[in-house]
Amino acid sequence: MKTKNTNITSYTYKYTHTQHSRYKMSCNNNSLLSGNKVVVILVFILCLVHSSESLRPLFACDPANGLTRTLRFCRVNVPVHKRVQDLIGRLTLQEKIRLLVNNAAAVPRLGIGGYEWWSEALHGVSDVGPGAKFGGAFPGATSFPQVITTAASFNQSLWEEIGRVVSDEARAMYNGGVAGLTYWSPNVNILRDPRWGRGQETPGEDPVVAGKYAASYVRGLQGNGAGNRLKVAACCKHYTAYDLDNWNGVDRFHFNAKVTKQDLEDTYNVPFKSCVYEGKVASVMCSYNQVNGKPTCADENLLKNTIRGQWRLNGYIVSDCDSVDVFFNQQHYTTTPEEAAAASIKAGLDLDCGPFLAIFTEGAVKKGLLTENDVNLALANTITVQMRLGMFDGNLGPYANLGPKDVCTPAHQHLALEAAHQGIVLLKNSGRSLPLSPRRHRTVAVIGPNSDVTETMIGNYAGKACAYTTPLQGISRYAKTLHQEGCAGVACAGNQGFDAAEAAARQADATVLVMGLDQSIEAETRDRTGLLLPGYQQNLVTRVAQASRGPVILVLMSGGPIDVSFAKNDPRVAAIIWAGYPGQAGGAAIADIIFGAANPGGKLPMTWYPQDYVTKLPMTIMAMRASGNYPGRTYRFYKGPVVFPFGFGLSYTTFTHSLAQSPLAQLSVSSYKLNTAIFNSSSNSIKVSHANCGTFPKMPLHVEVSNTGEFDGTHTVFVFAEPPENGIKGLGVNKQLVAFEKVHVTAGAKRTVKVDIEACKHLGVVDEHGMRRIPMGEHKLHIGDLKHTILVQPQL
């Protein structure tokens, strides 16, 4: 419980602090003290609505409702924008204000029930937010692997299909009255620092991958967009430069992220732009932190000018929960709460997760800080999304028949297993120790604190899984198992169980150690201090490896990278597998890979650094590029030693690349405004914004992928671009991923993958002013061990 007294209007309101550090109104009569009567009544109404969710009508504008059937905003044949205008025109200012918060109040006189905007669907429908509840006909939902694991598949069609399944289950639960239609997922922040506790929620460190993931998952959630309709409304979060929760005394509520225009443009904002541009997302969430001294939820340039202006968001902007309260009460950005309410709405915020705007917006209007039209504009954005969802159409539409039978279906659960198969990464396989043979490895010792876990496998922001298969249960399907935890929990504070673990390893034909992390080590509000395995885990691995009479396989569950150099370099550890947090079917997927029923094809979506890397840089420095003793971040800018590089992953088979056709080797680019400000000898580049991009030919790469091994397998074709060194200041890029494709190739066969390289989209870089430019000179394309050079020169 976290209690705060605003000391503003002589009343007190309480917040309950959830395990995810979000807040919801606590309705306690003791908190309704004497003071401003309007505020007291408003708080009471908000509490009444929040506690009466089960009494809310499920569908607005039901044809059977005599209150609404003749009203224009309920007529499905009227254009959405006119329906929205009609509804807003019928509301009083007080009614409008109570719709500015996540637990929006009912308007009974118009037949409109209350609505909870806050639901989560990061990798399956979740009950983290108050908008979705499990029980009764909906005891659970399919829990897919955590995002970092699914990202490791590098399979865009898989990402979209998972979104489609999640939205099927979300719609079914909405029809059953236990969920909403607005889901504040996905998290597309960049995994800038390996210690970040929420890195598990993200698609990793590369902005192109994060952007492709965002667009794919959002398309799956929201549907095909026909007629500007939405299946569910997704939300890309947390905008922007948000990737620190609680490190070394600095927390996200007080952190001022100092970010250059260059890093903002070529790293932090890339996934959000892709989410809006390519994914057509219906919402973007602003973050707790400040960026360059200004709270993101009060930054007009970030919200109104960029998201809605430049990127043309067709949807609403929501705050992270109580961000407005945070920038007033904790960051002290404004003098009065009314100024905070006005600053957020005028900056472009449409919806507040939390009660702040419901409490202080009317005062802001009365003081002349806001106009009622400002409120109308915010409401127009949120209500338009509700209209696009069909929430004012009664129980109509293509998804009305979805129900309990469409949740946790065999097909959905099989997809969760397949996603885990595709995301698990094989990091080491000495002497082809894997796969194990059920015939030769009849007894397997299964050891470690994560060897028989359930909830650990689904990570954070998860719901109630349909069912679990633990690693122990999965391996038991292939062999007799001898099970020992070795130590109690991942903290592994002692070695009391080591002797029993060693004894099991001595008796077994093979040993599987399932180690790693869980939410007690990395989570929201919990960043790591280092990259090593916790406690005595390394000692347990080493001792068991010494004792084992058969091959030793180390399986790691984690969101962030772990420095396991000791195991990588230990010849007694035959194989290392990173499973991430592999979802409800994770144990089955791990076992399938260990015994060869599935061939691993995952690739790391983040760099695995050595422990001494994090001693060189604090989490609070946001700079991406190396400078002086500062080593830089991610594979794009860091050149030092690594444990495992970005994009690394082994297979049970082998693949080779060749260029099936001779690609274009030279490209002349032109600008419609050719002058010294855009192209000159010092920058030796052309601004993308002034280039004739539409006239440049696409440069197709036809990559032939040959499976030269004995197993069928999937392979990821990565295309990296290395820009020329020229006069663009502060570039500092090693290489950057510009495209990737997943391809399945049977043993002994070949497949050709076509990748179109476009100059403006793929060969551009960002200068120190945040401007995208196409450098002239030789651009090197890296495809596996192949290199191809394209000479780009100006057409004068």
Tab-separated table of N, CA and C in Angstrom, residues 471-612:
chain	number	residue	atom	x	y	z
A	471	PRO	N	10.125	-28.068	-17.416
A	471	PRO	CA	11.252	-28.794	-18.014
A	471	PRO	C	11.342	-30.240	-17.528
A	472	LEU	N	11.144	-30.449	-16.245
A	472	LEU	CA	11.181	-31.814	-15.707
A	472	LEU	C	10.124	-32.687	-16.365
A	473	GLN	N	8.907	-32.153	-16.491
A	473	GLN	CA	7.830	-32.928	-17.119
A	473	GLN	C	8.136	-33.186	-18.589
A	474	GLY	N	8.683	-32.185	-19.275
A	474	GLY	CA	9.002	-32.361	-20.692
A	474	GLY	C	10.055	-33.428	-20.905
A	475	ILE	N	11.122	-33.400	-20.122
A	475	ILE	CA	12.205	-34.374	-20.266
A	475	ILE	C	11.726	-35.761	-19.875
A	476	SER	N	10.794	-35.817	-18.926
A	476	SER	CA	10.262	-37.111	-18.487
A	476	SER	C	9.517	-37.837	-19.594
A	477	ARG	N	9.123	-37.138	-20.619
A	477	ARG	CA	8.453	-37.779	-21.760
A	477	ARG	C	9.448	-38.542	-22.633
A	478	TYR	N	10.711	-38.241	-22.486
A	478	TYR	CA	11.744	-38.870	-23.307
A	478	TYR	C	12.613	-39.860	-22.539
A	479	ALA	N	12.734	-39.685	-21.224
A	479	ALA	CA	13.672	-40.513	-20.465
A	479	ALA	C	13.237	-40.580	-19.004
A	480	LYS	N	13.797	-41.554	-18.308
A	480	LYS	CA	13.637	-41.610	-16.860
A	480	LYS	C	14.417	-40.442	-16.268
A	481	THR	N	13.854	-39.770	-15.279
A	481	THR	CA	14.507	-38.587	-14.732
A	481	THR	C	14.864	-38.767	-13.261
A	482	LEU	N	15.980	-38.185	-12.877
A	482	LEU	CA	16.403	-38.061	-11.488
A	482	LEU	C	16.425	-36.569	-11.191
A	483	HIS	N	15.569	-36.131	-10.278
A	483	HIS	CA	15.378	-34.694	-10.094
A	483	HIS	C	15.966	-34.205	-8.782
A	484	GLN	N	16.730	-33.119	-8.863
A	484	GLN	CA	17.237	-32.411	-7.693
A	484	GLN	C	17.260	-30.917	-8.011
A	485	GLU	N	16.765	-30.094	-7.077
A	485	GLU	CA	16.814	-28.642	-7.304
A	485	GLU	C	18.228	-28.095	-7.164
A	486	GLY	N	19.021	-28.707	-6.312
A	486	GLY	CA	20.382	-28.228	-6.114
A	486	GLY	C	20.476	-27.087	-5.137
A	487	CYS	N	19.622	-26.101	-5.298
A	487	CYS	CA	19.532	-25.009	-4.330
A	487	CYS	C	18.111	-24.447	-4.366
A	488	ALA	N	17.738	-23.806	-3.287
A	488	ALA	CA	16.371	-23.325	-3.139
A	488	ALA	C	16.211	-21.980	-3.827
A	489	GLY	N	15.543	-21.981	-4.981
A	489	GLY	CA	15.282	-20.748	-5.688
A	489	GLY	C	16.495	-20.233	-6.432
A	490	VAL	N	16.250	-19.298	-7.357
A	490	VAL	CA	17.339	-18.805	-8.187
A	490	VAL	C	18.343	-17.978	-7.408
A	491	ALA	N	17.961	-17.487	-6.231
A	491	ALA	CA	18.928	-16.757	-5.410
A	491	ALA	C	20.068	-17.664	-4.991
A	492	CYS	N	19.794	-18.962	-4.861
A	492	CYS	CA	20.814	-19.992	-4.604
A	492	CYS	C	21.779	-19.533	-3.511
A	493	ALA	N	21.198	-19.270	-2.337
A	493	ALA	CA	21.980	-18.659	-1.268
A	493	ALA	C	22.925	-19.621	-0.568
A	494	GLY	N	22.781	-20.925	-0.775
A	494	GLY	CA	23.656	-21.886	-0.115
A	494	GLY	C	23.897	-23.104	-0.980
A	495	ASN	N	24.738	-23.995	-0.491
A	495	ASN	CA	25.094	-25.191	-1.258
A	495	ASN	C	24.589	-26.480	-0.618
A	496	GLN	N	23.534	-26.359	0.197
A	496	GLN	CA	23.056	-27.520	0.938
A	496	GLN	C	22.600	-28.659	0.033
A	497	GLY	N	22.102	-28.355	-1.166
A	497	GLY	CA	21.615	-29.404	-2.046
A	497	GLY	C	22.622	-29.896	-3.076
A	498	PHE	N	23.846	-29.413	-3.002
A	498	PHE	CA	24.833	-29.743	-4.032
A	498	PHE	C	25.195	-31.225	-4.037
A	499	ASP	N	25.347	-31.820	-2.850
A	499	ASP	CA	25.757	-33.225	-2.785
A	499	ASP	C	24.742	-34.126	-3.467
A	500	ALA	N	23.456	-33.873	-3.203
A	500	ALA	CA	22.405	-34.690	-3.824
A	500	ALA	C	22.385	-34.492	-5.334
A	501	ALA	N	22.643	-33.261	-5.769
A	501	ALA	CA	22.672	-32.991	-7.207
A	501	ALA	C	23.836	-33.722	-7.866
A	502	GLU	N	24.975	-33.704	-7.240
A	502	GLU	CA	26.130	-34.421	-7.780
A	502	GLU	C	25.864	-35.923	-7.851
A	503	ALA	N	25.221	-36.449	-6.828
A	503	ALA	CA	24.918	-37.883	-6.804
A	503	ALA	C	23.993	-38.257	-7.957
A	504	ALA	N	22.998	-37.408	-8.241
A	504	ALA	CA	22.082	-37.679	-9.358
A	504	ALA	C	22.843	-37.660	-10.683
A	505	ALA	N	23.758	-36.712	-10.844
A	505	ALA	CA	24.524	-36.609	-12.088
A	505	ALA	C	25.424	-37.829	-12.305
A	506	ARG	N	25.928	-38.393	-11.215
A	506	ARG	CA	26.783	-39.569	-11.343
A	506	ARG	C	26.017	-40.794	-11.828
A	507	GLN	N	24.721	-40.819	-11.531
A	507	GLN	CA	23.907	-41.990	-11.870
A	507	GLN	C	23.282	-41.905	-13.257
A	508	ALA	N	23.313	-40.744	-13.872
A	508	ALA	CA	22.542	-40.512	-15.090
A	508	ALA	C	23.393	-40.647	-16.341
A	509	ASP	N	22.727	-40.930	-17.453
A	509	ASP	CA	23.393	-40.992	-18.760
A	509	ASP	C	23.661	-39.598	-19.316
A	510	ALA	N	22.924	-38.625	-18.846
A	510	ALA	CA	23.112	-37.227	-19.245
A	510	ALA	C	22.550	-36.350	-18.131
A	511	THR	N	23.010	-35.114	-18.080
A	511	THR	CA	22.544	-34.190	-17.046
A	511	THR	C	22.081	-32.898	-17.693
A	512	VAL	N	20.905	-32.452	-17.292
A	512	VAL	CA	20.377	-31.165	-17.742
A	512	VAL	C	20.261	-30.255	-16.523
A	513	LEU	N	20.976	-29.145	-16.540
A	513	LEU	CA	20.919	-28.135	-15.485
A	513	LEU	C	20.057	-26.982	-15.973
A	514	VAL	N	18.980	-26.700	-15.277
A	514	VAL	CA	18.082	-25.608	-15.666
A	514	VAL	C	18.248	-24.484	-14.647
A	515	MET	N	18.985	-23.473	-15.038
A	515	MET	CA	19.403	-22.401	-14.136
A	515	MET	C	18.836	-21.068	-14.636
A	516	GLY	N	19.382	-19.966	-14.101
A	516	GLY	CA	19.021	-18.658	-14.629
A	516	GLY	C	18.373	-17.740	-13.622
A	517	LEU	N	17.407	-16.976	-14.090
A	517	LEU	CA	16.796	-15.899	-13.318
A	517	LEU	C	15.300	-16.108	-13.201
A	518	ASP	N	14.648	-15.225	-12.471
A	518	ASP	CA	13.187	-15.131	-12.452
A	518	ASP	C	12.829	-13.708	-12.041
A	519	GLN	N	11.555	-13.477	-11.713
A	519	GLN	CA	11.103	-12.114	-11.429
A	519	GLN	C	11.631	-11.571	-10.100
A	520	SER	N	12.218	-12.418	-9.270
A	520	SER	CA	12.837	-11.914	-8.042
A	520	SER	C	14.185	-11.264	-8.326
A	521	ILE	N	14.724	-11.509	-9.522
A	521	ILE	CA	16.031	-10.974	-9.898
A	521	ILE	C	15.901	-9.846	-10.915
A	522	GLU	N	15.014	-10.010	-11.898
A	522	GLU	CA	14.806	-8.994	-12.938
A	522	GLU	C	13.307	-8.815	-13.119
A	523	ALA	N	12.846	-7.602	-13.036
A	523	ALA	CA	11.404	-7.344	-13.130
A	523	ALA	C	11.178	-5.845	-13.229
A	524	GLU	N	9.923	-5.476	-13.424
A	524	GLU	CA	9.563	-4.064	-13.325
A	524	GLU	C	9.897	-3.595	-11.921
A	525	THR	N	10.506	-2.444	-11.814
A	525	THR	CA	11.028	-1.830	-10.577
A	525	THR	C	12.284	-2.528	-10.067
A	526	ARG	N	12.831	-3.494	-10.807
A	526	ARG	CA	13.989	-4.247	-10.305
A	526	ARG	C	15.012	-4.455	-11.415
A	527	ASP	N	15.988	-3.574	-11.496
A	527	ASP	CA	17.099	-3.743	-12.425
A	527	ASP	C	18.207	-4.534	-11.735
A	528	ARG	N	18.995	-5.242	-12.526
A	528	ARG	CA	20.107	-6.013	-11.956
A	528	ARG	C	21.320	-5.115	-11.719
A	529	THR	N	22.184	-5.565	-10.832
A	529	THR	CA	23.423	-4.840	-10.589
A	529	THR	C	24.578	-5.451	-11.367
A	530	GLY	N	24.436	-6.704	-11.808
A	530	GLY	CA	25.491	-7.375	-12.561
A	530	GLY	C	24.904	-8.412	-13.490
A	531	LEU	N	25.784	-9.136	-14.199
A	531	LEU	CA	25.347	-10.052	-15.247
A	531	LEU	C	25.646	-11.522	-14.931
A	532	LEU	N	26.188	-11.791	-13.753
A	532	LEU	CA	26.528	-13.164	-13.413
A	532	LEU	C	25.304	-13.920	-12.902
A	533	LEU	N	25.386	-15.234	-12.915
A	533	LEU	CA	24.331	-16.042	-12.306
A	533	LEU	C	24.247	-15.714	-10.820
A	534	PRO	N	23.043	-15.667	-10.255
A	534	PRO	CA	22.894	-15.280	-8.839
A	534	PRO	C	23.480	-16.332	-7.888
A	535	GLY	N	23.911	-15.853	-6.742
A	535	GLY	CA	24.303	-16.725	-5.646
A	535	GLY	C	25.346	-17.750	-6.027
A	536	TYR	N	25.056	-19.017	-5.645
A	536	TYR	CA	25.988	-20.115	-5.878
A	536	TYR	C	25.662	-20.921	-7.133
A	537	GLN	N	24.895	-20.325	-8.049
A	537	GLN	CA	24.505	-21.096	-9.230
A	537	GLN	C	25.729	-21.556	-10.041
A	538	GLN	N	26.690	-20.680	-10.239
A	538	GLN	CA	27.869	-21.075	-11.010
A	538	GLN	C	28.593	-22.238	-10.340
A	539	ASN	N	28.697	-22.199	-9.027
A	539	ASN	CA	29.346	-23.297	-8.302
A	539	ASN	C	28.594	-24.599	-8.504
A	540	LEU	N	27.263	-24.526	-8.486
A	540	LEU	CA	26.462	-25.731	-8.687
A	540	LEU	C	26.710	-26.314	-10.075
A	541	VAL	N	26.712	-25.446	-11.101
A	541	VAL	CA	26.955	-25.929	-12.468
A	541	VAL	C	28.321	-26.601	-12.558
A	542	THR	N	29.332	-25.971	-12.005
A	542	THR	CA	30.695	-26.493	-12.110
A	542	THR	C	30.841	-27.827	-11.387
A	543	ARG	N	30.284	-27.920	-10.198
A	543	ARG	CA	30.414	-29.162	-9.436
A	543	ARG	C	29.643	-30.311	-10.072
A	544	VAL	N	28.440	-30.011	-10.571
A	544	VAL	CA	27.655	-31.059	-11.227
A	544	VAL	C	28.332	-31.501	-12.516
A	545	ALA	N	28.907	-30.559	-13.249
A	545	ALA	CA	29.607	-30.902	-14.492
A	545	ALA	C	30.804	-31.808	-14.219
A	546	GLN	N	31.486	-31.567	-13.120
A	546	GLN	CA	32.610	-32.416	-12.750
A	546	GLN	C	32.156	-33.827	-12.383
A	547	ALA	N	30.967	-33.907	-11.759
A	547	ALA	CA	30.483	-35.197	-11.271
A	547	ALA	C	29.776	-36.020	-12.341
A	548	SER	N	29.220	-35.379	-13.337
A	548	SER	CA	28.373	-36.081	-14.301
A	548	SER	C	29.172	-37.084	-15.124
A	549	ARG	N	28.558	-38.234	-15.330
A	549	ARG	CA	29.227	-39.252	-16.146
A	549	ARG	C	28.864	-39.120	-17.623
A	550	GLY	N	27.843	-38.344	-17.927
A	550	GLY	CA	27.411	-38.147	-19.299
A	550	GLY	C	27.486	-36.687	-19.693
A	551	PRO	N	27.033	-36.351	-20.894
A	551	PRO	CA	27.070	-34.946	-21.339
A	551	PRO	C	26.226	-34.049	-20.432
A	552	VAL	N	26.697	-32.824	-20.257
A	552	VAL	CA	26.021	-31.836	-19.403
A	552	VAL	C	25.461	-30.729	-20.287
A	553	ILE	N	24.157	-30.501	-20.155
A	553	ILE	CA	23.481	-29.454	-20.922
A	553	ILE	C	23.025	-28.387	-19.945
A	554	LEU	N	23.472	-27.171	-20.149
A	554	LEU	CA	23.067	-26.036	-19.317
A	554	LEU	C	21.950	-25.280	-20.026
A	555	VAL	N	20.781	-25.219	-19.394
A	555	VAL	CA	19.635	-24.479	-19.915
A	555	VAL	C	19.439	-23.237	-19.053
A	556	LEU	N	19.343	-22.094	-19.688
A	556	LEU	CA	19.210	-20.825	-18.982
A	556	LEU	C	17.840	-20.211	-19.239
A	557	MET	N	17.130	-19.900	-18.169
A	557	MET	CA	15.923	-19.088	-18.267
A	557	MET	C	16.271	-17.682	-17.801
A	558	SER	N	15.978	-16.705	-18.641
A	558	SER	CA	16.221	-15.311	-18.283
A	558	SER	C	15.610	-14.423	-19.342
A	559	GLY	N	15.439	-13.151	-18.981
A	559	GLY	CA	15.069	-12.161	-19.975
A	559	GLY	C	16.301	-11.461	-20.502
A	560	GLY	N	17.137	-10.994	-19.578
A	560	GLY	CA	18.364	-10.325	-19.963
A	560	GLY	C	19.515	-11.301	-20.140
A	561	PRO	N	20.610	-10.826	-20.733
A	561	PRO	CA	21.769	-11.689	-20.953
A	561	PRO	C	22.493	-12.005	-19.646
A	562	ILE	N	23.187	-13.140	-19.635
A	562	ILE	CA	23.948	-13.593	-18.470
A	562	ILE	C	25.371	-13.885	-18.921
A	563	ASP	N	26.328	-13.468	-18.124
A	563	ASP	CA	27.715	-13.799	-18.420
A	563	ASP	C	27.985	-15.226	-17.937
A	564	VAL	N	27.965	-16.158	-18.884
A	564	VAL	CA	28.253	-17.562	-18.568
A	564	VAL	C	29.552	-17.971	-19.253
A	565	SER	N	30.525	-17.072	-19.250
A	565	SER	CA	31.823	-17.377	-19.859
A	565	SER	C	32.426	-18.635	-19.259
A	566	PHE	N	32.211	-18.847	-17.962
A	566	PHE	CA	32.766	-20.031	-17.307
A	566	PHE	C	32.257	-21.314	-17.961
A	567	ALA	N	30.955	-21.343	-18.308
A	567	ALA	CA	30.381	-22.538	-18.925
A	567	ALA	C	30.756	-22.638	-20.403
A	568	LYS	N	30.822	-21.505	-21.048
A	568	LYS	CA	31.231	-21.486	-22.457
A	568	LYS	C	32.631	-22.070	-22.606
A	569	ASN	N	33.487	-21.786	-21.640
A	569	ASN	CA	34.880	-22.217	-21.718
A	569	ASN	C	35.159	-23.532	-20.998
A	570	ASP	N	34.162	-24.108	-20.366
A	570	ASP	CA	34.330	-25.359	-19.623
A	570	ASP	C	34.051	-26.540	-20.551
A	571	PRO	N	35.034	-27.363	-20.868
A	571	PRO	CA	34.796	-28.490	-21.781
A	571	PRO	C	33.838	-29.534	-21.221
A	572	ARG	N	33.629	-29.512	-19.898
A	572	ARG	CA	32.698	-30.479	-19.308
A	572	ARG	C	31.242	-30.048	-19.480
A	573	VAL	N	31.008	-28.790	-19.838
A	573	VAL	CA	29.657	-28.339	-20.197
A	573	VAL	C	29.547	-28.479	-21.707
A	574	ALA	N	28.813	-29.491	-22.146
A	574	ALA	CA	28.786	-29.826	-23.570
A	574	ALA	C	27.917	-28.884	-24.382
A	575	ALA	N	26.853	-28.390	-23.784
A	575	ALA	CA	25.910	-27.567	-24.549
A	575	ALA	C	25.285	-26.510	-23.649
A	576	ILE	N	24.960	-25.375	-24.248
A	576	ILE	CA	24.255	-24.302	-23.546
A	576	ILE	C	23.045	-23.904	-24.379
A	577	ILE	N	21.903	-23.819	-23.737
A	577	ILE	CA	20.648	-23.412	-24.383
A	577	ILE	C	20.086	-22.221	-23.625
A	578	TRP	N	19.727	-21.166	-24.355
A	578	TRP	CA	18.986	-20.055	-23.747
A	578	TRP	C	17.516	-20.210	-24.126
A	579	ALA	N	16.679	-20.353	-23.095
A	579	ALA	CA	15.244	-20.541	-23.324
A	579	ALA	C	14.445	-19.277	-23.085
A	580	GLY	N	15.112	-18.206	-22.614
A	580	GLY	CA	14.359	-17.012	-22.261
A	580	GLY	C	13.341	-17.348	-21.182
A	581	TYR	N	12.154	-16.813	-21.313
A	581	TYR	CA	11.001	-17.272	-20.525
A	581	TYR	C	10.041	-17.868	-21.555
A	582	PRO	N	10.024	-19.210	-21.687
A	582	PRO	CA	9.471	-19.841	-22.892
A	582	PRO	C	7.966	-20.098	-22.898
A	583	GLY	N	7.227	-19.537	-21.927
A	583	GLY	CA	5.782	-19.668	-21.972
A	583	GLY	C	5.269	-20.953	-21.361
A	584	GLN	N	3.941	-21.143	-21.473
A	584	GLN	CA	3.296	-22.255	-20.785
A	584	GLN	C	3.804	-23.616	-21.240
A	585	ALA	N	4.227	-23.734	-22.483
A	585	ALA	CA	4.724	-25.005	-23.028
A	585	ALA	C	6.246	-25.061	-23.043
A	586	GLY	N	6.881	-24.201	-22.261
A	586	GLY	CA	8.332	-24.083	-22.320
A	586	GLY	C	9.067	-25.361	-22.020
A	587	GLY	N	8.610	-26.120	-21.030
A	587	GLY	CA	9.290	-27.363	-20.682
A	587	GLY	C	9.242	-28.386	-21.796
A	588	ALA	N	8.110	-28.448	-22.478
A	588	ALA	CA	7.988	-29.365	-23.616
A	588	ALA	C	8.917	-28.937	-24.745
A	589	ALA	N	9.000	-27.632	-25.007
A	589	ALA	CA	9.862	-27.137	-26.086
A	589	ALA	C	11.333	-27.398	-25.779
A	590	ILE	N	11.735	-27.168	-24.535
A	590	ILE	CA	13.123	-27.420	-24.144
A	590	ILE	C	13.460	-28.896	-24.358
A	591	ALA	N	12.581	-29.768	-23.923
A	591	ALA	CA	12.816	-31.207	-24.072
A	591	ALA	C	12.842	-31.615	-25.540
A	592	ASP	N	11.946	-31.069	-26.343
A	592	ASP	CA	11.926	-31.397	-27.775
A	592	ASP	C	13.245	-31.034	-28.440
A	593	ILE	N	13.803	-29.909	-28.056
A	593	ILE	CA	15.073	-29.480	-28.641
A	593	ILE	C	16.222	-30.343	-28.129
A	594	ILE	N	16.231	-30.641	-26.846
A	594	ILE	CA	17.306	-31.461	-26.294
A	594	ILE	C	17.342	-32.841	-26.951
A	595	PHE	N	16.172	-33.399	-27.239
A	595	PHE	CA	16.116	-34.745	-27.808
A	595	PHE	C	15.911	-34.758	-29.326
A	596	GLY	N	15.963	-33.595	-29.951
A	596	GLY	CA	15.995	-33.548	-31.412
A	596	GLY	C	14.660	-33.609	-32.108
A	597	ALA	N	13.562	-33.566	-31.367
A	597	ALA	CA	12.259	-33.518	-32.019
A	597	ALA	C	12.036	-32.165	-32.690
A	598	ALA	N	12.769	-31.169	-32.247
A	598	ALA	CA	12.748	-29.843	-32.874
A	598	ALA	C	14.190	-29.386	-33.025
A	599	ASN	N	14.481	-28.723	-34.142
A	599	ASN	CA	15.820	-28.226	-34.424
A	599	ASN	C	15.880	-26.745	-34.052
A	600	PRO	N	16.749	-26.357	-33.130
A	600	PRO	CA	16.767	-24.947	-32.717
A	600	PRO	C	17.131	-24.023	-33.872
A	601	GLY	N	16.408	-22.904	-33.960
A	601	GLY	CA	16.682	-21.925	-35.014
A	601	GLY	C	16.673	-20.504	-34.507
A	602	GLY	N	16.556	-20.321	-33.170
A	602	GLY	CA	16.533	-18.980	-32.607
A	602	GLY	C	17.880	-18.295	-32.676
A	603	LYS	N	17.846	-16.966	-32.716
A	603	LYS	CA	19.052	-16.138	-32.728
A	603	LYS	C	18.913	-15.076	-31.635
A	604	LEU	N	20.011	-14.741	-30.994
A	604	LEU	CA	19.949	-13.787	-29.888
A	604	LEU	C	19.501	-12.408	-30.369
A	605	PRO	N	18.463	-11.831	-29.737
A	605	PRO	CA	18.048	-10.472	-30.104
A	605	PRO	C	18.777	-9.399	-29.296
A	606	MET	N	19.795	-9.806	-28.559
A	606	MET	CA	20.595	-8.851	-27.782
A	606	MET	C	22.005	-9.395	-27.604
A	607	THR	N	22.932	-8.488	-27.383
A	607	THR	CA	24.322	-8.839	-27.120
A	607	THR	C	24.457	-9.380	-25.707
A	608	TRP	N	25.256	-10.443	-25.556
A	608	TRP	CA	25.591	-10.961	-24.222
A	608	TRP	C	26.995	-10.462	-23.879
A	609	TYR	N	27.050	-9.552	-22.914
A	609	TYR	CA	28.297	-8.892	-22.551
A	609	TYR	C	28.986	-9.634	-21.402
A	610	PRO	N	30.301	-9.463	-21.264
A	610	PRO	CA	30.976	-9.947	-20.061
A	610	PRO	C	30.647	-9.052	-18.869
A	611	GLN	N	30.820	-9.592	-17.690
A	611	GLN	CA	30.480	-8.867	-16.471
A	611	GLN	C	31.201	-7.528	-16.371
A	612	ASP	N	32.457	-7.463	-16.783
A	612	ASP	CA	33.182	-6.202	-16.604
A	612	ASP	C	32.664	-5.081	-17.498
